[in-house]
Amino acid sequence: MDPIVVVGGGLAAARATEGLRHGGYDGPLVVVAGESAVPYERPPLSKEYLRGEAEKSDLRPLDADWYADQSVDLRTGTSATGLDVGARSITTAPGGSQRYSRLILATGSRVRRLDVPGAELDGVHYLRSVRDADRLAEALDDDGPVVVVGDGWIGMEVAASARQLGRDVTVVGRGPHPLASLGDEVARIFTGVHEDNGVRLLHGRSVTALRSDDGRVRGVELDDGTVLDARTVVVGIGVTPEVGLAAEAGIDLVDGFGSGIAVDGTLRTSAPDVWAVGDIAAVPSRRYDRLLRIEHWAVADETGKHAARSVLGSGEPYDVLPYFFSDQFDLGMEAKGLTEGEVVISGSAEDRECVVFWVDGERVNGAMGVNVWDRMDDAEELIRSTAPVDRRELERFVD
């Protein structure tokens, strides 16, 4: 009997594996994980793990003993290099080939690289793996200035952690403000907490070169001629989904979604007995009536579980709203839905204690609680409701 094979080393792979065993599957089960580590979660890498407040063991949804106790063949340090859907086989290095009865792809994403002169200098860091985080944490032990290139979620979280570790931090962003997808009004909340904590934010700037006189980064040159002093540079300019296996195997991709893999409501791909989860999956949304490919922790968590149920015979369509969270200094937030539409704020944005709604026409598209907790279930009801929204009621949401 050929095993079920899960390809991936992140949260989605762990949840799929766990779901298969908890769902009653007791047959052969193989997990192919490219990193040498037991599958782990990535959000703490830019926050508590980077600051030394969490251990490696805290990152693992399932420890190594669980895989052994559940008779899961966990192959860490093994890369899936090829997929033949006709032969129901993957090629691995090392290992040769592995047949499968059913296959779950949870290959995640890779970081986008900075393409400027000097980008390969020592002292330039990216943050995707626990190994990346270990190297960056070691670099942050130095007292030299830190420049973060990119003002999205990863860039801002790293900036906050580096500042909390006592570093001098400058963030360089191309847009008019950090976290551009939130809009001006909401982005000002995050801008304010960073500026209050001594982070220097540069907007509307791009990096043209990294400078050095000894093989190690010493400066960051911007498009206006400014040169920032830097001993550590952290690049956070987004990720690209790892869809190479699927693309080479002829599995359908979706244009316009970062080349995500097209799946149906059960997360099944166009290939027989192959499912895709996490960052790589472009999933049909019942609430938004379109495909969504979301690169957040909760999507990995939920799609991994859902794929396991689907593999075991459930025909239930995936119907979980996008969810994400972030912690920066004393600001904590969680959000559901999409940050698209007109902004309505309930509570005090000035005091950084509010719920933000994004409204499109007569419906709530998404909601974000900023230092307001235990309201996301109520917000989800509003997002799912088809009744016309009363903006005055939204403004009183946290009263």
Short mmCIF file of C-alpha atoms in Angstrom, two decimals:
data_model
loop_
_atom_site.label_atom_id
_atom_site.label_comp_id
_atom_site.label_asym_id
_atom_site.label_seq_id
_atom_site.Cartn_x
_atom_site.Cartn_y
_atom_site.Cartn_z
CA MET A 1 0.00 0.00 0.00
CA ASP A 2 1.47 3.32 -1.06
CA PRO A 3 1.52 5.98 1.67
CA ILE A 4 -0.17 9.32 1.87
CA VAL A 5 2.64 11.84 1.40
CA VAL A 6 2.73 15.40 2.78
CA VAL A 7 5.34 17.72 1.27
CA GLY A 8 6.27 20.64 3.51
CA GLY A 9 7.87 21.64 6.79
CA GLY A 10 5.58 24.34 8.12
CA LEU A 11 2.35 24.63 10.05
CA ALA A 12 0.13 23.54 7.14
CA ALA A 13 2.07 20.29 6.77
CA ALA A 14 1.92 19.65 10.52
CA ARG A 15 -1.83 20.24 10.69
CA ALA A 16 -2.48 18.04 7.66
CA THR A 17 -0.42 15.23 9.17
CA GLU A 18 -2.10 15.59 12.54
CA GLY A 19 -5.53 15.70 10.93
CA LEU A 20 -4.95 12.49 9.03
CA ARG A 21 -4.04 10.57 12.16
CA HIS A 22 -6.76 12.15 14.30
CA GLY A 23 -9.25 11.51 11.51
CA GLY A 24 -8.66 7.80 11.75
CA TYR A 25 -6.12 7.14 9.02
CA ASP A 26 -3.68 4.55 10.37
CA GLY A 27 -1.94 3.60 7.14
CA PRO A 28 1.55 4.56 5.97
CA LEU A 29 2.20 8.30 6.17
CA VAL A 30 5.30 10.14 4.97
CA VAL A 31 6.22 13.79 5.57
CA VAL A 32 8.92 15.27 3.34
CA ALA A 33 10.37 18.42 4.96
CA GLY A 34 13.16 20.34 3.26
CA GLU A 35 14.61 21.85 6.42
CA SER A 36 16.44 19.81 9.02
CA ALA A 37 13.97 20.93 11.70
CA VAL A 38 10.74 19.27 12.79
CA PRO A 39 7.86 21.19 11.06
CA TYR A 40 7.32 24.51 12.84
CA GLU A 41 5.36 27.75 12.85
CA ARG A 42 6.93 30.92 11.43
CA PRO A 43 5.15 33.95 13.00
CA PRO A 44 7.25 33.91 16.21
CA LEU A 45 10.44 34.19 14.12
CA SER A 46 9.98 37.95 13.80
CA LYS A 47 8.75 38.45 17.34
CA GLU A 48 9.29 36.46 20.54
CA TYR A 49 11.74 33.94 19.09
CA LEU A 50 13.88 36.69 17.55
CA ARG A 51 13.93 38.50 20.90
CA GLY A 52 14.99 35.36 22.76
CA GLU A 53 11.67 34.99 24.57
CA ALA A 54 10.77 31.61 23.04
CA GLU A 55 12.65 28.37 22.43
CA LYS A 56 12.79 26.27 19.27
CA SER A 57 10.52 23.74 20.94
CA ASP A 58 7.86 26.47 21.31
CA LEU A 59 7.66 26.78 17.51
CA ARG A 60 6.59 23.18 16.91
CA PRO A 61 2.89 22.33 16.71
CA LEU A 62 3.95 18.68 17.11
CA ASP A 63 7.23 17.50 18.59
CA ALA A 64 9.46 14.80 17.17
CA ASP A 65 8.08 12.23 19.62
CA TRP A 66 4.56 12.73 18.28
CA TYR A 67 5.64 11.74 14.76
CA ALA A 68 7.42 8.68 16.13
CA ASP A 69 4.50 7.69 18.39
CA GLN A 70 2.08 8.04 15.48
CA SER A 71 4.27 5.97 13.13
CA VAL A 72 4.77 8.90 10.80
CA ASP A 73 7.84 8.64 8.58
CA LEU A 74 9.19 12.18 9.05
CA ARG A 75 12.00 12.88 6.58
CA THR A 76 13.62 16.17 7.53
CA GLY A 77 16.41 17.62 5.40
CA THR A 78 14.76 16.05 2.35
CA SER A 79 13.72 18.14 -0.65
CA ALA A 80 10.97 17.21 -3.09
CA THR A 81 12.54 17.89 -6.48
CA GLY A 82 10.02 16.43 -8.90
CA LEU A 83 6.41 15.29 -9.19
CA ASP A 84 4.93 12.81 -11.69
CA VAL A 85 1.17 12.83 -11.21
CA GLY A 86 0.70 10.05 -13.78
CA ALA A 87 3.01 7.70 -11.92
CA ARG A 88 1.85 9.05 -8.52
CA SER A 89 5.43 9.60 -7.52
CA ILE A 90 7.64 12.35 -6.16
CA THR A 91 11.41 12.59 -6.55
CA THR A 92 13.35 13.50 -3.43
CA ALA A 93 16.91 14.48 -2.62
CA PRO A 94 18.22 12.50 -0.94
CA GLY A 95 16.08 9.42 -1.35
CA GLY A 96 15.40 8.95 -5.04
CA SER A 97 11.66 8.52 -5.51
CA GLN A 98 8.59 7.93 -3.39
CA ARG A 99 5.22 6.72 -4.62
CA TYR A 100 2.03 8.02 -3.04
CA SER A 101 -1.62 7.05 -2.88
CA ARG A 102 -2.61 10.66 -2.10
CA LEU A 103 -0.49 13.78 -1.91
CA ILE A 104 -0.80 17.03 0.05
CA LEU A 105 1.39 19.90 -1.15
CA ALA A 106 2.28 22.35 1.64
CA THR A 107 5.42 23.84 0.13
CA GLY A 108 4.93 27.40 1.43
CA SER A 109 6.80 30.40 0.07
CA ARG A 110 10.30 31.72 -0.50
CA VAL A 111 11.47 35.25 0.21
CA ARG A 112 11.93 37.79 -2.56
CA ARG A 113 15.53 38.87 -2.87
CA LEU A 114 16.79 42.42 -3.05
CA ASP A 115 18.21 43.01 -6.54
CA VAL A 116 20.72 45.84 -6.11
CA PRO A 117 24.52 46.05 -6.05
CA GLY A 118 25.86 44.78 -2.74
CA ALA A 119 22.82 42.62 -1.94
CA GLU A 120 25.06 39.61 -1.26
CA LEU A 121 27.25 41.34 1.33
CA ASP A 122 27.72 39.89 4.79
CA GLY A 123 25.27 41.44 7.22
CA VAL A 124 22.29 41.28 4.84
CA HIS A 125 19.51 39.14 6.28
CA TYR A 126 16.20 37.63 5.20
CA LEU A 127 13.73 36.04 7.58
CA ARG A 128 11.93 32.88 6.54
CA SER A 129 13.45 29.99 8.49
CA VAL A 130 14.47 29.33 12.07
CA ARG A 131 18.06 29.31 10.84
CA ASP A 132 17.53 32.80 9.39
CA ALA A 133 16.15 33.94 12.74
CA ASP A 134 19.12 32.49 14.63
CA ARG A 135 21.58 34.34 12.38
CA LEU A 136 19.63 37.57 12.66
CA ALA A 137 19.37 37.29 16.45
CA GLU A 138 23.14 36.89 16.62
CA ALA A 139 23.58 39.97 14.42
CA LEU A 140 21.25 41.98 16.66
CA ASP A 141 23.59 41.33 19.57
CA ASP A 142 25.81 43.90 17.88
CA ASP A 143 25.10 47.51 18.82
CA GLY A 144 25.37 48.85 15.26
CA PRO A 145 22.48 50.50 13.39
CA VAL A 146 19.84 48.34 11.71
CA VAL A 147 18.12 49.17 8.42
CA VAL A 148 14.94 47.29 7.52
CA VAL A 149 14.09 47.31 3.83
CA GLY A 150 10.34 46.90 3.43
CA ASP A 151 7.49 48.20 5.60
CA GLY A 152 5.00 45.35 5.38
CA TRP A 153 4.12 43.08 8.29
CA ILE A 154 7.46 41.26 8.50
CA GLY A 155 9.48 44.45 8.17
CA MET A 156 7.51 46.26 10.86
CA GLU A 157 7.57 43.30 13.24
CA VAL A 158 11.34 42.90 12.84
CA ALA A 159 11.79 46.64 13.32
CA ALA A 160 9.82 46.48 16.58
CA SER A 161 11.81 43.49 17.84
CA ALA A 162 15.16 45.05 16.92
CA ARG A 163 14.19 48.28 18.67
CA GLN A 164 13.07 46.35 21.76
CA LEU A 165 16.53 44.76 21.75
CA GLY A 166 18.01 48.26 21.93
CA ARG A 167 19.10 48.71 18.33
CA ASP A 168 18.94 51.95 16.37
CA VAL A 169 16.39 51.12 13.63
CA THR A 170 15.42 52.73 10.33
CA VAL A 171 12.68 51.33 8.09
CA VAL A 172 12.76 52.12 4.35
CA GLY A 173 9.46 51.77 2.48
CA ARG A 174 8.43 52.58 -1.07
CA GLY A 175 4.86 53.62 -0.31
CA PRO A 176 3.46 56.74 1.36
CA HIS A 177 3.20 54.91 4.69
CA PRO A 178 3.87 51.49 6.22
CA LEU A 179 1.36 48.66 5.82
CA ALA A 180 -0.07 50.25 2.71
CA SER A 181 -2.91 47.72 2.35
CA LEU A 182 -4.58 49.14 5.47
CA GLY A 183 -5.02 52.67 4.09
CA ASP A 184 -3.74 55.98 5.48
CA GLU A 185 -5.97 56.27 8.52
CA VAL A 186 -5.23 52.83 9.94
CA ALA A 187 -1.56 52.85 8.96
CA ARG A 188 -1.12 55.98 11.09
CA ILE A 189 -1.88 53.90 14.18
CA PHE A 190 1.08 51.63 13.47
CA THR A 191 3.26 54.52 12.34
CA GLY A 192 2.62 56.28 15.63
CA VAL A 193 3.58 53.36 17.85
CA HIS A 194 6.85 52.90 15.96
CA GLU A 195 7.75 56.57 16.04
CA ASP A 196 6.90 56.77 19.76
CA ASN A 197 9.37 53.95 20.34
CA GLY A 198 12.18 55.56 18.38
CA VAL A 199 11.95 53.79 15.02
CA ARG A 200 12.84 56.04 12.09
CA LEU A 201 10.40 55.57 9.19
CA LEU A 202 11.34 56.67 5.68
CA HIS A 203 8.50 56.69 3.15
CA GLY A 204 8.54 56.86 -0.64
CA ARG A 205 12.12 55.65 -0.84
CA SER A 206 13.78 52.70 -2.53
CA VAL A 207 17.21 51.14 -2.08
CA THR A 208 19.63 51.51 -4.99
CA ALA A 209 22.76 49.88 -3.51
CA LEU A 210 24.33 48.47 -0.38
CA ARG A 211 27.78 49.81 0.39
CA SER A 212 30.87 48.22 1.89
CA ASP A 213 34.62 48.72 2.16
CA ASP A 214 35.47 45.32 3.62
CA GLY A 215 32.93 42.77 2.36
CA ARG A 216 30.41 43.55 5.08
CA VAL A 217 27.49 45.93 4.68
CA ARG A 218 28.26 49.41 5.99
CA GLY A 219 25.65 51.57 4.33
CA VAL A 220 22.33 51.63 2.47
CA GLU A 221 22.09 53.99 -0.49
CA LEU A 222 18.64 55.35 -1.33
CA ASP A 223 17.22 56.69 -4.59
CA ASP A 224 17.49 60.30 -3.38
CA GLY A 225 21.22 59.93 -2.73
CA THR A 226 20.93 59.49 1.02
CA VAL A 227 23.27 56.90 2.53
CA LEU A 228 22.12 55.31 5.79
CA ASP A 229 24.70 53.91 8.16
CA ALA A 230 24.03 50.18 8.69
CA ARG A 231 25.73 47.21 10.28
CA THR A 232 22.72 44.94 9.83
CA VAL A 233 20.25 45.05 6.94
CA VAL A 234 17.02 43.06 7.06
CA VAL A 235 15.12 42.65 3.79
CA GLY A 236 11.38 42.06 4.03
CA ILE A 237 9.93 42.73 0.58
CA GLY A 238 7.48 39.89 0.32
CA VAL A 239 7.42 36.23 -0.65
CA THR A 240 6.71 34.11 -3.69
CA PRO A 241 4.69 30.89 -3.41
CA GLU A 242 6.67 27.70 -4.00
CA VAL A 243 4.64 26.23 -6.85
CA GLY A 244 7.49 24.78 -8.91
CA LEU A 245 6.57 21.14 -8.27
CA ALA A 246 2.98 21.73 -9.31
CA ALA A 247 3.87 23.83 -12.34
CA GLU A 248 6.34 21.30 -13.72
CA ALA A 249 3.78 18.53 -13.19
CA GLY A 250 1.16 20.39 -15.21
CA ILE A 251 -1.15 21.17 -12.29
CA ASP A 252 -3.34 24.20 -12.94
CA LEU A 253 -2.09 27.52 -11.57
CA VAL A 254 -3.98 30.77 -11.24
CA ASP A 255 -2.73 33.93 -12.93
CA GLY A 256 -2.95 37.11 -10.93
CA PHE A 257 -2.58 35.40 -7.56
CA GLY A 258 1.18 35.16 -7.40
CA SER A 259 1.02 31.92 -9.38
CA GLY A 260 -0.94 30.12 -6.72
CA ILE A 261 -2.26 26.62 -7.28
CA ALA A 262 -5.93 26.49 -8.26
CA VAL A 263 -7.97 24.31 -5.91
CA ASP A 264 -11.64 23.57 -5.45
CA GLY A 265 -13.58 23.97 -2.22
CA THR A 266 -12.10 20.75 -0.83
CA LEU A 267 -8.58 22.05 -1.65
CA ARG A 268 -8.15 19.42 -4.37
CA THR A 269 -5.97 20.46 -7.33
CA SER A 270 -6.50 19.60 -11.00
CA ALA A 271 -4.35 16.47 -10.59
CA PRO A 272 -5.88 13.22 -9.31
CA ASP A 273 -5.54 12.77 -5.54
CA VAL A 274 -3.38 15.87 -5.04
CA TRP A 275 -4.37 18.65 -2.62
CA ALA A 276 -2.68 22.02 -1.93
CA VAL A 277 -2.72 24.03 1.31
CA GLY A 278 -1.29 27.14 2.93
CA ASP A 279 0.50 29.92 1.03
CA ILE A 280 0.34 28.15 -2.32
CA ALA A 281 -3.42 27.49 -2.50
CA ALA A 282 -5.79 29.84 -4.34
CA VAL A 283 -9.03 28.87 -2.61
CA PRO A 284 -12.59 29.73 -3.71
CA SER A 285 -14.20 31.94 -1.06
CA ARG A 286 -17.92 31.58 -0.51
CA ARG A 287 -18.10 34.94 1.32
CA TYR A 288 -16.20 36.97 -1.29
CA ASP A 289 -17.16 34.94 -4.36
CA ARG A 290 -13.63 34.83 -5.72
CA LEU A 291 -10.35 33.03 -5.29
CA LEU A 292 -8.18 34.05 -2.35
CA ARG A 293 -4.53 33.19 -1.82
CA ILE A 294 -3.56 34.38 1.65
CA GLU A 295 -0.10 34.14 3.25
CA HIS A 296 -1.06 34.04 6.91
CA TRP A 297 -0.65 31.67 9.84
CA ALA A 298 -4.35 30.95 10.19
CA VAL A 299 -4.71 29.92 6.56
CA ALA A 300 -1.93 27.37 6.99
CA ASP A 301 -3.55 26.16 10.20
CA GLU A 302 -7.06 25.83 8.79
CA THR A 303 -6.32 24.60 5.27
CA GLY A 304 -4.00 21.92 6.63
CA LYS A 305 -6.80 20.58 8.81
CA HIS A 306 -9.36 20.87 6.02
CA ALA A 307 -7.22 19.04 3.48
CA ALA A 308 -6.82 16.13 5.90
CA ARG A 309 -10.60 15.85 6.20
CA SER A 310 -10.95 16.07 2.42
CA VAL A 311 -8.37 13.34 1.82
CA LEU A 312 -10.33 11.13 4.20
CA GLY A 313 -13.54 11.63 2.26
CA SER A 314 -15.20 14.83 3.43
CA GLY A 315 -16.79 16.80 0.62
CA GLU A 316 -17.35 19.87 2.77
CA PRO A 317 -16.17 23.10 1.10
CA TYR A 318 -13.65 25.31 2.88
CA ASP A 319 -15.40 28.29 4.43
CA VAL A 320 -13.07 30.02 6.88
CA LEU A 321 -12.58 33.78 6.80
CA PRO A 322 -9.00 35.05 6.45
CA TYR A 323 -7.52 35.81 9.87
CA PHE A 324 -4.20 37.36 10.87
CA PHE A 325 -2.56 38.96 13.88
CA SER A 326 0.48 41.03 14.78
CA ASP A 327 2.22 42.31 17.90
CA GLN A 328 4.41 45.41 17.72
CA PHE A 329 5.62 47.03 20.95
CA ASP A 330 2.50 47.44 23.14
CA LEU A 331 0.16 47.25 20.16
CA GLY A 332 -1.58 43.95 19.55
CA MET A 333 -4.07 43.42 16.78
CA GLU A 334 -6.09 40.67 15.16
CA ALA A 335 -8.14 40.88 12.00
CA LYS A 336 -10.68 38.89 10.03
CA GLY A 337 -11.81 39.22 6.45
CA LEU A 338 -10.33 41.53 3.83
CA THR A 339 -8.96 45.05 4.37
CA GLU A 340 -10.78 46.46 1.35
CA GLY A 341 -13.30 49.30 1.23
CA GLU A 342 -14.25 52.40 3.19
CA VAL A 343 -12.78 52.61 6.70
CA VAL A 344 -15.09 52.99 9.72
CA ILE A 345 -13.47 53.20 13.17
CA SER A 346 -15.14 52.40 16.47
CA GLY A 347 -13.29 53.49 19.58
CA SER A 348 -10.19 55.65 19.74
CA ALA A 349 -7.54 55.43 17.04
CA GLU A 350 -5.55 58.07 18.96
CA ASP A 351 -5.45 55.90 22.06
CA ARG A 352 -4.78 52.81 19.91
CA GLU A 353 -7.81 51.04 21.30
CA CYS A 354 -10.37 50.53 18.58
CA VAL A 355 -12.00 48.23 16.06
CA VAL A 356 -11.54 49.13 12.41
CA PHE A 357 -14.08 48.02 9.80
CA TRP A 358 -13.69 47.96 6.04
CA VAL A 359 -17.06 48.47 4.38
CA ASP A 360 -17.91 47.91 0.72
CA GLY A 361 -21.32 49.24 -0.21
CA GLU A 362 -23.72 47.84 2.37
CA ARG A 363 -21.53 44.97 3.63
CA VAL A 364 -18.64 44.70 6.05
CA ASN A 365 -15.62 43.24 4.25
CA GLY A 366 -13.26 42.96 7.20
CA ALA A 367 -12.51 44.03 10.75
CA MET A 368 -9.42 44.60 12.86
CA GLY A 369 -9.26 44.84 16.63
CA VAL A 370 -6.42 47.09 17.84
CA ASN A 371 -5.79 46.40 21.52
CA VAL A 372 -9.43 45.31 21.70
CA TRP A 373 -9.89 41.61 22.37
CA ASP A 374 -12.71 39.08 22.30
CA ARG A 375 -14.71 40.90 19.63
CA MET A 376 -13.65 39.02 16.52
CA ASP A 377 -16.51 36.52 16.75
CA ASP A 378 -18.96 39.43 16.79
CA ALA A 379 -17.08 41.03 13.91
CA GLU A 380 -17.26 37.80 11.92
CA GLU A 381 -21.04 37.81 12.27
CA LEU A 382 -21.09 41.27 10.71
CA ILE A 383 -18.74 40.21 7.91
CA ARG A 384 -20.89 37.21 7.05
CA SER A 385 -24.19 39.03 7.35
CA THR A 386 -26.01 39.90 4.13
CA ALA A 387 -28.13 42.56 5.88
CA PRO A 388 -27.32 46.19 5.02
CA VAL A 389 -24.78 47.62 7.45
CA ASP A 390 -25.52 50.70 9.54
CA ARG A 391 -22.29 52.69 9.78
CA ARG A 392 -23.54 54.45 12.92
CA GLU A 393 -23.93 51.07 14.61
CA LEU A 394 -20.38 50.17 13.57
CA GLU A 395 -19.08 53.36 15.14
CA ARG A 396 -20.68 52.29 18.45
CA PHE A 397 -19.29 48.73 18.23
CA VAL A 398 -16.83 49.10 21.15
CA ASP A 399 -19.00 51.34 23.35
#
